[in-house]
Coordinates of C-alpha atoms in Angstrom, one line a residue:
M287 CA 22.4 -2.3 -4.5
V288 CA 20.4 0.6 -5.7
L289 CA 16.8 0.5 -4.5
S290 CA 14.4 2.9 -6.2
K291 CA 10.9 3.6 -5.0
L292 CA 9.6 1.8 -8.1
F293 CA 10.9 -1.6 -6.8
L294 CA 9.9 -1.3 -3.1
K295 CA 6.7 -3.2 -3.4
S296 CA 8.4 -6.0 -5.4
L297 CA 11.2 -6.2 -2.9
V298 CA 8.9 -6.9 0.0
V299 CA 7.0 -9.5 -2.0
A300 CA 10.3 -11.1 -2.8
A301 CA 11.3 -11.1 0.8
V302 CA 8.1 -12.8 1.7
A303 CA 8.5 -15.4 -0.9
V304 CA 12.1 -16.2 0.1
L305 CA 13.0 -18.1 3.2
V306 CA 9.4 -19.1 4.0
L307 CA 9.6 -21.4 6.9
P308 CA 7.8 -24.8 7.0
A309 CA 4.5 -25.5 8.7
G310 CA 3.5 -21.9 8.7
G311 CA 0.6 -21.7 6.2
V312 CA -2.0 -23.0 8.6
Q313 CA -0.9 -20.6 11.3
A314 CA -1.0 -17.6 8.9
Q315 CA -4.3 -18.6 7.5
T316 CA -5.8 -18.8 11.1
A317 CA -4.3 -15.4 11.8
L318 CA -5.9 -14.0 8.7
Q319 CA -9.3 -15.4 9.6
T320 CA -8.9 -13.9 13.1
Q321 CA -7.9 -10.5 11.7
I322 CA -10.8 -10.4 9.3
Q323 CA -13.4 -11.6 11.8
A324 CA -12.1 -9.1 14.4
S325 CA -12.3 -6.2 11.9
R326 CA -15.9 -7.1 11.1
I327 CA -17.1 -7.2 14.6
G328 CA -15.1 -4.2 15.8
V329 CA -12.8 -5.8 18.4
E330 CA -9.1 -5.6 18.7
A331 CA -7.3 -8.1 16.5
P332 CA -3.9 -9.8 17.2
K333 CA -0.8 -8.0 16.0
V334 CA 0.6 -9.1 12.7
Y335 CA 4.2 -9.8 13.9
N336 CA 3.8 -9.5 17.7
A337 CA 7.2 -7.8 17.7
S338 CA 8.9 -6.4 20.7
T339 CA 11.0 -3.2 20.8
F340 CA 13.4 -1.5 23.2
T341 CA 16.1 1.2 22.9
L342 CA 19.6 1.1 24.1
D343 CA 21.1 4.0 26.1
N344 CA 23.0 5.1 23.0
G345 CA 19.8 5.5 21.1
L346 CA 19.8 2.3 19.0
Q347 CA 16.2 1.0 18.5
V348 CA 16.0 -2.7 18.5
V349 CA 13.0 -4.7 17.2
V350 CA 12.6 -8.5 17.7
V351 CA 10.2 -10.7 15.8
E352 CA 10.2 -14.2 17.3
N353 CA 9.8 -17.1 14.8
H354 CA 10.9 -20.5 16.3
R355 CA 10.1 -22.8 13.4
M356 CA 13.8 -23.2 12.3
P357 CA 17.1 -22.3 14.0
V358 CA 17.9 -19.4 11.7
V359 CA 17.8 -15.6 12.0
S360 CA 17.7 -12.5 9.9
H361 CA 19.8 -9.6 11.2
M362 CA 19.1 -6.2 9.6
V363 CA 20.5 -2.8 10.4
W364 CA 18.7 0.2 8.9
Y365 CA 20.2 3.7 8.8
K366 CA 17.8 6.6 8.5
V367 CA 19.7 8.1 5.6
G368 CA 19.5 7.8 1.9
A369 CA 20.2 9.4 -1.4
A370 CA 17.8 12.3 -0.7
D371 CA 20.0 13.3 2.3
E372 CA 23.2 13.8 0.3
P373 CA 24.8 17.3 0.2
P374 CA 24.1 19.2 -3.0
G375 CA 26.4 18.2 -5.8
Q376 CA 27.3 14.9 -4.2
S377 CA 24.7 12.6 -5.7
G378 CA 25.5 8.9 -5.5
L379 CA 27.3 9.3 -2.1
A380 CA 24.9 7.3 0.0
H381 CA 25.1 4.3 -2.4
L382 CA 28.9 4.6 -2.8
L383 CA 29.3 4.6 1.0
E384 CA 27.2 1.4 1.1
H385 CA 29.8 -0.2 -1.1
M386 CA 32.6 1.1 1.2
M387 CA 31.0 -0.5 4.2
F388 CA 32.4 -3.8 2.9
K389 CA 35.9 -2.5 2.5
G390 CA 37.3 -3.0 6.0
T391 CA 37.4 -1.5 9.5
E392 CA 40.1 -0.8 12.0
T393 CA 40.3 -4.5 12.7
L394 CA 39.0 -6.1 9.4
K395 CA 40.7 -6.2 6.1
P396 CA 38.7 -5.3 2.9
G397 CA 36.4 -8.2 2.0
E398 CA 36.9 -10.0 5.3
F399 CA 33.4 -9.1 6.5
S400 CA 31.7 -11.0 3.6
A401 CA 34.2 -13.8 3.8
L402 CA 33.4 -14.4 7.5
V403 CA 29.7 -14.4 6.9
A404 CA 30.1 -16.9 4.0
R405 CA 32.4 -19.1 5.9
N406 CA 29.8 -19.5 8.6
G407 CA 27.1 -20.4 6.1
G408 CA 25.4 -17.0 6.0
R409 CA 24.1 -14.8 3.2
E410 CA 24.5 -11.0 3.3
N411 CA 23.9 -7.9 1.2
A412 CA 22.9 -4.3 1.4
F413 CA 20.8 -1.7 -0.4
T414 CA 20.3 2.0 -0.7
S415 CA 17.1 3.9 -1.4
S416 CA 16.2 7.6 -1.4
D417 CA 15.3 7.5 2.3
Y418 CA 17.3 4.7 4.0
T419 CA 20.3 2.3 3.7
A420 CA 20.1 -1.2 5.0
Y421 CA 22.5 -4.1 5.6
F422 CA 21.4 -7.7 6.4
Q423 CA 22.7 -11.2 7.1
N424 CA 20.6 -14.4 7.1
I425 CA 22.4 -17.0 9.2
A426 CA 22.1 -19.9 11.7
V427 CA 21.0 -18.5 15.0
D428 CA 24.1 -19.7 16.8
R429 CA 26.1 -17.4 14.5
L430 CA 24.1 -14.3 15.5
P431 CA 26.8 -13.1 18.0
L432 CA 29.3 -13.1 15.1
V433 CA 27.2 -11.0 12.7
M434 CA 26.3 -8.6 15.5
K435 CA 29.9 -8.1 16.3
L436 CA 30.8 -7.5 12.6
E437 CA 27.9 -5.1 12.0
A438 CA 28.5 -3.2 15.2
D439 CA 32.2 -2.9 14.3
R440 CA 31.5 -1.2 11.0
M441 CA 28.8 1.0 12.4
R442 CA 31.5 3.3 14.1
N443 CA 34.9 1.9 13.0
L444 CA 34.9 2.0 9.2
A445 CA 38.3 2.5 7.7
F446 CA 39.4 2.5 4.0
D447 CA 42.3 4.1 2.2
E448 CA 42.4 6.3 -0.9
K449 CA 43.1 3.4 -3.3
E450 CA 40.2 1.3 -2.0
F451 CA 37.9 4.3 -2.4
L452 CA 38.9 5.1 -6.0
T453 CA 38.6 1.5 -7.0
E454 CA 35.1 1.2 -5.6
R455 CA 34.1 4.5 -7.1
D456 CA 35.1 3.1 -10.5
V457 CA 33.0 0.0 -9.7
V458 CA 29.9 2.3 -9.1
I459 CA 30.7 4.3 -12.2
Q460 CA 30.6 1.1 -14.2
E461 CA 27.4 0.1 -12.5
R462 CA 25.8 3.4 -13.7
L463 CA 27.2 2.8 -17.2
M464 CA 25.7 -0.7 -17.3
R465 CA 22.4 -0.2 -15.5
T466 CA 21.5 3.4 -16.6
E467 CA 23.5 4.6 -19.6
N468 CA 22.9 1.4 -21.4
E469 CA 19.3 0.9 -20.2
P470 CA 16.6 3.0 -21.9
D471 CA 14.1 2.1 -19.1
A472 CA 16.4 3.5 -16.5
Q473 CA 17.1 6.7 -18.6
L474 CA 13.3 7.3 -18.9
Y475 CA 12.8 6.8 -15.2
E476 CA 15.5 9.4 -14.5
R477 CA 13.9 11.9 -16.8
A478 CA 10.4 11.3 -15.5
S479 CA 11.7 11.7 -11.9
M480 CA 13.3 15.0 -12.7
A481 CA 10.1 16.3 -14.2
L482 CA 8.0 15.0 -11.2
W483 CA 10.2 16.2 -8.4
V484 CA 11.7 19.4 -9.9
N485 CA 13.6 20.8 -7.0
H486 CA 13.2 18.0 -4.4
P487 CA 16.2 15.6 -3.9
Y488 CA 14.0 12.7 -4.9
R489 CA 14.8 13.9 -8.4
N490 CA 18.4 12.6 -8.1
P491 CA 19.2 9.0 -9.1
I492 CA 20.4 6.9 -6.2
V493 CA 23.4 5.8 -8.2
G494 CA 24.2 9.5 -8.8
W495 CA 24.7 11.7 -11.8
M496 CA 27.8 10.8 -13.7
D497 CA 29.7 14.0 -13.3
E498 CA 29.0 14.3 -9.5
L499 CA 29.7 10.6 -8.9
S500 CA 33.0 10.9 -10.7
A501 CA 34.0 13.9 -8.5
L502 CA 33.2 12.2 -5.1
T503 CA 36.2 12.0 -2.7
R504 CA 37.2 9.8 0.1
Q505 CA 36.7 12.7 2.5
N506 CA 33.2 13.1 1.2
A507 CA 32.4 9.5 2.1
L508 CA 34.0 9.7 5.5
D509 CA 32.2 13.0 6.4
F510 CA 28.9 11.5 5.3
Y511 CA 29.6 8.3 7.3
K512 CA 30.5 10.2 10.5
K513 CA 27.4 12.3 10.3
W514 CA 24.8 9.7 9.6
Y515 CA 26.1 6.3 10.7
A516 CA 25.6 6.0 14.4
P517 CA 23.4 3.9 16.8
D518 CA 21.0 6.8 17.5
N519 CA 20.3 7.1 13.7
A520 CA 19.8 3.3 13.2
I521 CA 17.3 0.5 13.8
L522 CA 18.3 -3.1 14.4
V523 CA 15.7 -5.6 13.4
I524 CA 16.1 -9.3 14.4
S525 CA 13.7 -11.9 13.0
G526 CA 14.0 -15.6 13.7
D527 CA 14.6 -18.2 16.4
V528 CA 15.5 -15.8 19.3
T529 CA 13.8 -14.4 22.3
V530 CA 13.7 -10.7 23.4
D531 CA 16.0 -11.4 26.3
Q532 CA 18.6 -13.1 24.2
V533 CA 18.6 -10.2 21.7
R534 CA 18.7 -7.6 24.5
N535 CA 21.8 -9.3 26.0
L536 CA 23.6 -9.5 22.7
A537 CA 22.7 -6.0 21.6
E538 CA 24.0 -4.6 24.9
T539 CA 27.2 -6.6 24.5
Y540 CA 28.0 -5.7 20.9
Y541 CA 26.1 -2.4 20.2
G542 CA 25.7 -0.9 23.7
S543 CA 29.2 0.5 24.0
L544 CA 29.1 2.4 20.7
S545 CA 29.0 6.2 21.0
R546 CA 26.2 8.3 19.8
G547 CA 26.5 10.4 16.6
P548 CA 26.4 14.2 16.3
G549 CA 22.6 14.2 16.1
V550 CA 21.1 15.0 12.6
Q551 CA 18.0 16.4 11.0
R552 CA 16.8 15.7 7.5
L553 CA 16.7 19.1 6.0
R554 CA 15.1 18.9 2.5
N555 CA 13.3 21.3 0.2
R556 CA 9.7 20.1 0.6
Q557 CA 8.0 22.8 -1.4
A558 CA 6.0 21.2 -4.2
P559 CA 6.1 22.8 -7.6
P560 CA 2.9 24.3 -9.1
D561 CA 0.6 21.8 -11.0
A562 CA 1.7 21.3 -14.6
V563 CA 0.9 18.8 -17.4
V564 CA 4.3 17.3 -18.2
R565 CA 5.1 14.8 -20.9
V566 CA 8.4 13.0 -21.4
D567 CA 8.7 11.2 -24.8
M568 CA 11.9 9.3 -25.3
A569 CA 13.0 7.3 -28.3
H570 CA 16.0 4.8 -28.2
P571 CA 17.4 2.5 -30.8
N572 CA 17.6 -0.4 -28.3
V573 CA 13.9 -0.3 -27.5
T574 CA 11.8 -3.1 -29.0
Q575 CA 8.8 -2.9 -26.7
L576 CA 7.0 0.4 -26.3
R577 CA 6.3 1.4 -22.7
W578 CA 3.8 4.0 -21.3
G579 CA 3.5 5.3 -17.7
R580 CA 2.0 8.1 -15.7
R581 CA 3.3 9.2 -12.3
Y582 CA 1.4 11.2 -9.7
R583 CA 3.0 13.0 -6.8
V584 CA 0.8 12.0 -3.8
P585 CA 1.0 12.0 0.0
S586 CA 2.9 9.5 2.0
I587 CA 2.4 8.6 5.7
N588 CA 4.4 11.8 6.6
T589 CA 2.7 14.3 4.3
A590 CA -0.9 13.1 4.1
P591 CA -3.6 15.2 5.9
A592 CA -4.7 12.0 7.6
R593 CA -3.5 8.4 7.6
Q594 CA -6.8 7.4 6.0
D595 CA -5.7 9.1 2.8
T596 CA -2.7 6.8 2.4
L597 CA -4.7 3.7 3.2
A598 CA -7.3 4.7 0.6
L599 CA -4.6 5.3 -2.0
S600 CA -3.2 1.8 -1.2
V601 CA -6.6 0.2 -1.8
L602 CA -7.1 2.3 -4.9
S603 CA -3.7 1.1 -6.3
D604 CA -4.8 -2.5 -5.8
I605 CA -8.2 -2.0 -7.4
L606 CA -6.5 -0.5 -10.5
G607 CA -3.3 -2.6 -10.5
G608 CA -3.7 -5.6 -8.3
G609 CA -2.1 -8.0 -10.8
Q610 CA -4.5 -9.9 -13.0
L611 CA -7.4 -9.0 -10.8
G612 CA -6.8 -5.2 -11.3
R613 CA -9.1 -3.2 -13.4
L614 CA -6.3 -2.1 -15.8
Y615 CA -5.1 -5.6 -16.5
R616 CA -8.6 -7.1 -16.9
D617 CA -9.7 -4.3 -19.3
L618 CA -6.6 -3.7 -21.3
V619 CA -5.0 -7.1 -21.4
I620 CA -7.8 -9.7 -21.0
K621 CA -10.9 -7.9 -22.4
R622 CA -9.7 -5.5 -25.0
K623 CA -6.3 -7.2 -25.8
L624 CA -4.6 -3.8 -26.2
A625 CA -1.7 -4.5 -23.8
V626 CA 0.6 -7.3 -22.7
D627 CA 0.8 -5.8 -19.2
A628 CA -0.9 -3.0 -17.2
G629 CA -1.1 -2.1 -13.6
A630 CA -0.6 0.5 -10.9
S631 CA 1.4 0.8 -7.7
Y632 CA 1.7 3.0 -4.6
D633 CA 3.9 3.0 -1.6
S634 CA 3.1 5.2 1.4
L635 CA 6.4 4.7 3.1
A636 CA 8.5 7.8 2.3
V637 CA 9.9 10.6 4.3
D638 CA 8.4 13.1 2.0
D639 CA 5.7 12.7 -0.7
G640 CA 5.0 9.4 -2.4
V641 CA 4.3 8.3 -6.0
F642 CA 1.2 6.7 -7.5
D643 CA 2.2 4.9 -10.7
I644 CA 0.1 3.7 -13.6
Y645 CA 1.8 1.8 -16.4
A646 CA 1.0 -0.2 -19.5
M647 CA 2.8 -2.0 -22.4
P648 CA 0.9 -2.2 -25.7
R649 CA 0.6 -5.2 -27.9
P650 CA 2.4 -5.0 -31.3
G651 CA 0.5 -2.7 -33.6
V652 CA -1.2 -0.7 -30.8
S653 CA -0.3 3.0 -30.9
V654 CA 0.6 5.1 -27.9
A655 CA -2.4 7.2 -28.5
E656 CA -4.7 4.2 -28.5
L657 CA -3.1 2.7 -25.4
E658 CA -3.2 6.0 -23.5
K659 CA -6.9 6.6 -24.4
A660 CA -7.7 3.1 -23.1
V661 CA -5.9 3.7 -19.8
D662 CA -7.7 7.1 -19.4
E663 CA -11.1 5.3 -20.1
V664 CA -10.4 2.9 -17.2
V665 CA -9.4 5.6 -14.8
Q666 CA -12.2 8.0 -15.9
G667 CA -14.7 5.1 -15.7
L668 CA -13.8 4.6 -12.1
L669 CA -14.0 8.3 -11.3
R670 CA -17.4 8.6 -13.1
D671 CA -19.1 5.3 -12.1
G672 CA -17.5 4.7 -8.7
L673 CA -16.8 1.3 -7.0
T674 CA -19.0 -1.4 -5.6
V675 CA -18.8 -2.2 -1.9
A676 CA -18.0 -5.8 -2.9
E677 CA -15.0 -4.8 -5.0
V678 CA -13.5 -2.7 -2.2
E679 CA -14.1 -5.5 0.4
D680 CA -12.5 -8.1 -1.9
V681 CA -9.4 -6.0 -2.4
K682 CA -9.1 -5.2 1.3
T683 CA -9.2 -9.0 2.1
R684 CA -6.4 -9.7 -0.4
M685 CA -4.3 -6.9 1.1
Q686 CA -4.8 -8.1 4.6
A687 CA -3.9 -11.6 3.5
G688 CA -0.6 -10.3 2.0
A689 CA 0.4 -8.6 5.2
I690 CA -0.4 -11.5 7.4
Y691 CA 1.1 -14.2 5.2
A692 CA 4.4 -12.2 5.4
R693 CA 4.5 -13.4 9.0
D694 CA 5.5 -16.9 7.7
S695 CA 8.7 -15.6 6.1
L696 CA 12.0 -15.1 7.9
Q697 CA 13.0 -11.8 6.3
G698 CA 9.6 -10.4 5.3
P699 CA 8.9 -9.0 8.8
A700 CA 12.3 -7.4 9.1
Y701 CA 11.9 -5.7 5.7
R702 CA 8.5 -4.4 6.4
I703 CA 9.3 -3.2 9.9
G704 CA 12.7 -1.7 9.0
M705 CA 11.3 0.2 6.0
A706 CA 8.4 1.7 8.1
L707 CA 10.5 2.8 11.1
S708 CA 13.3 4.2 8.8
V709 CA 10.9 6.7 7.3
G710 CA 9.2 7.7 10.6
D711 CA 6.3 5.2 10.9
T712 CA 5.6 3.4 14.2
L713 CA 5.7 -0.2 15.1
E714 CA 2.1 0.0 16.3
S715 CA 1.0 1.2 12.9
V716 CA 2.8 -1.7 11.2
E717 CA 1.3 -4.2 13.6
T718 CA -2.3 -2.9 13.1
W719 CA -2.1 -2.3 9.4
P720 CA -4.8 -5.0 8.6
Q721 CA -7.2 -3.3 11.0
Q722 CA -6.5 0.1 9.5
I723 CA -7.2 -1.3 6.0
A724 CA -10.4 -2.8 7.2
G725 CA -11.6 0.7 8.1
V726 CA -11.3 2.0 4.6
G727 CA -14.6 2.5 2.9
R728 CA -15.7 2.9 -0.6
D729 CA -16.2 6.7 -0.1
D730 CA -12.6 7.0 1.2
V731 CA -11.2 5.3 -2.0
M732 CA -13.4 7.5 -4.3
K733 CA -12.3 10.6 -2.5
A734 CA -8.6 9.6 -2.9
A735 CA -9.1 8.9 -6.6
R736 CA -10.8 12.2 -7.2
T737 CA -8.3 14.2 -5.2
W738 CA -5.0 12.8 -6.4
L739 CA -5.5 11.2 -9.9
R740 CA -5.4 14.6 -11.6
D741 CA -3.7 14.7 -15.0
Q742 CA -2.8 18.3 -14.5
A743 CA -0.4 17.2 -11.7
A744 CA 1.2 14.2 -13.3
V745 CA 4.1 13.2 -15.5
T746 CA 3.4 11.0 -18.5
A747 CA 6.4 9.1 -19.8
V748 CA 6.7 7.2 -23.1
L749 CA 9.5 5.0 -24.3
K750 CA 9.5 4.0 -27.9
P751 CA 11.8 2.5 -30.6
G752 CA 13.8 5.0 -32.7
G753 CA 16.4 7.6 -32.1
R754 CA 20.0 7.7 -33.3
S755 CA 22.0 4.4 -33.2

C-alpha cells in the first residue's frame, strides 16, 4: 500500500475509528478532563498511552501499550526506511519490497504468511511512505506468538525467486497505471511534489516513476532488504491485551536471536531550493470537478528551530482547516457558498521538512480566480486581524481530545507511536503531546502563520476539466 504524506492524518483518524474497544468512552473522557485540568493549573498530567519501552540486545526497540478490554492485540513492525531512502534511479523500490515481503522466506512458501494469519482469524496488511515502511496484524492475543514468529522470520530470512519478483513488479506497474496514470488527482499531486521538493527525494512518487520501476531487478530488492531490514533499524509496537513482561519474553524468544544489520544512515539532499512562486495548472478530459490547492514547505519535528514551531503549525492547520469548524470551511462553504469543500492540513512527523496544505473545491460556476481570491482573503484576514484567545483555546481542546480518545482504539496508539518513532521522535514526546499543545499561545500561532504562509515559497496547483481526450 502506498502511503503519501497527504493521507497520513486520515490514516490515523481511520485507525482510531476502527477497532474501538467497548466501555472506553468514559475512561477516555475522564483522561481528557484530567489532561486539560492539569494543563491549566501547570501540573504534570498522566501520559496519553502509558506505554512502556525496552530494547533488545540486537537493537530492536519494543513498545507496549496495555489495553485489557478485549483479548485482542495489534502487532506492528516499523522499519525506518521509505521511498526517500531509495538509491538514485530506483524509485518505487521500497514499495515493491513491501510487496515481496509476502512472497515467502526460507521456510514459508509465497502467500503462506497471509494464509496463516487469515486461518487464525487475523487481519494483516502493510504500507510504505516516504520515511517508513510498516507491517501489521490484528489478531486474538493467544495468536500473538504465531504472528511474532512469522514477522521475525521475514525480517531476516526473506527469499524469493526471479519469477516471483517479475510477477510482483508487474503487479506494481499495474498499480501505477490504475492509481496514477489513470487518475488526474494523482498526476497533479506528482507534479506539485516535483515543483515543491525540486532536488529532495520527497519529490519521487512512492510507487515509483514508470521507467525506473520497470527497470528494477531482483538484486536491487535483495540489496535494499539486506541494508535496511534488520532489528536495529526497526520498531516493534504491541497494543492490546498483554503485559510488558509477556511481550518481553515473546520478543526475546522470536526476535532476540536475529542478527543486527550493517548499520545505516539516512543520507539525503536536505538543501532547500530558493524561494519561488510556482504554479502548476493541469487540464484533463476525465476531470469533472475543479480542484485547487496550495502547498508550503514548512518545518517538521526534525527541522524546526524549536518544537513550539511545529505545535503552532498544528494549531494553525486546525484553525484554518479543522473540518466544518475551520475558518476556510465556514467562510467558503457555509457563509459565501463558493466551495463544496475547503480545509488545511499539516503533519509534523517527517524525517526532513513537512508540508502545510490548503485546498478548496469550487461550486459549479465558480471560477479558479474567484475561489483563489476567496482563499487568499481568509488567510490574509487571519494574518491581518489575528486570532482570539478563545478561538485558539477551543482548537487546542479539540486537538487534545483527538489525541486522548485515540487511547480507546486498539490500533490507533500503535500507528501514532510507530509513526513518531520511525521519523526520530521520542516516546516521551508522544505521551506528553496534549500538554505540549496546551502550551501553545495565540502569539505562537500568529508567528507561525506569518513566518511560513508565504506565497513566494509555495506551490499552487489547479486541476480543471479539458485537455486532449
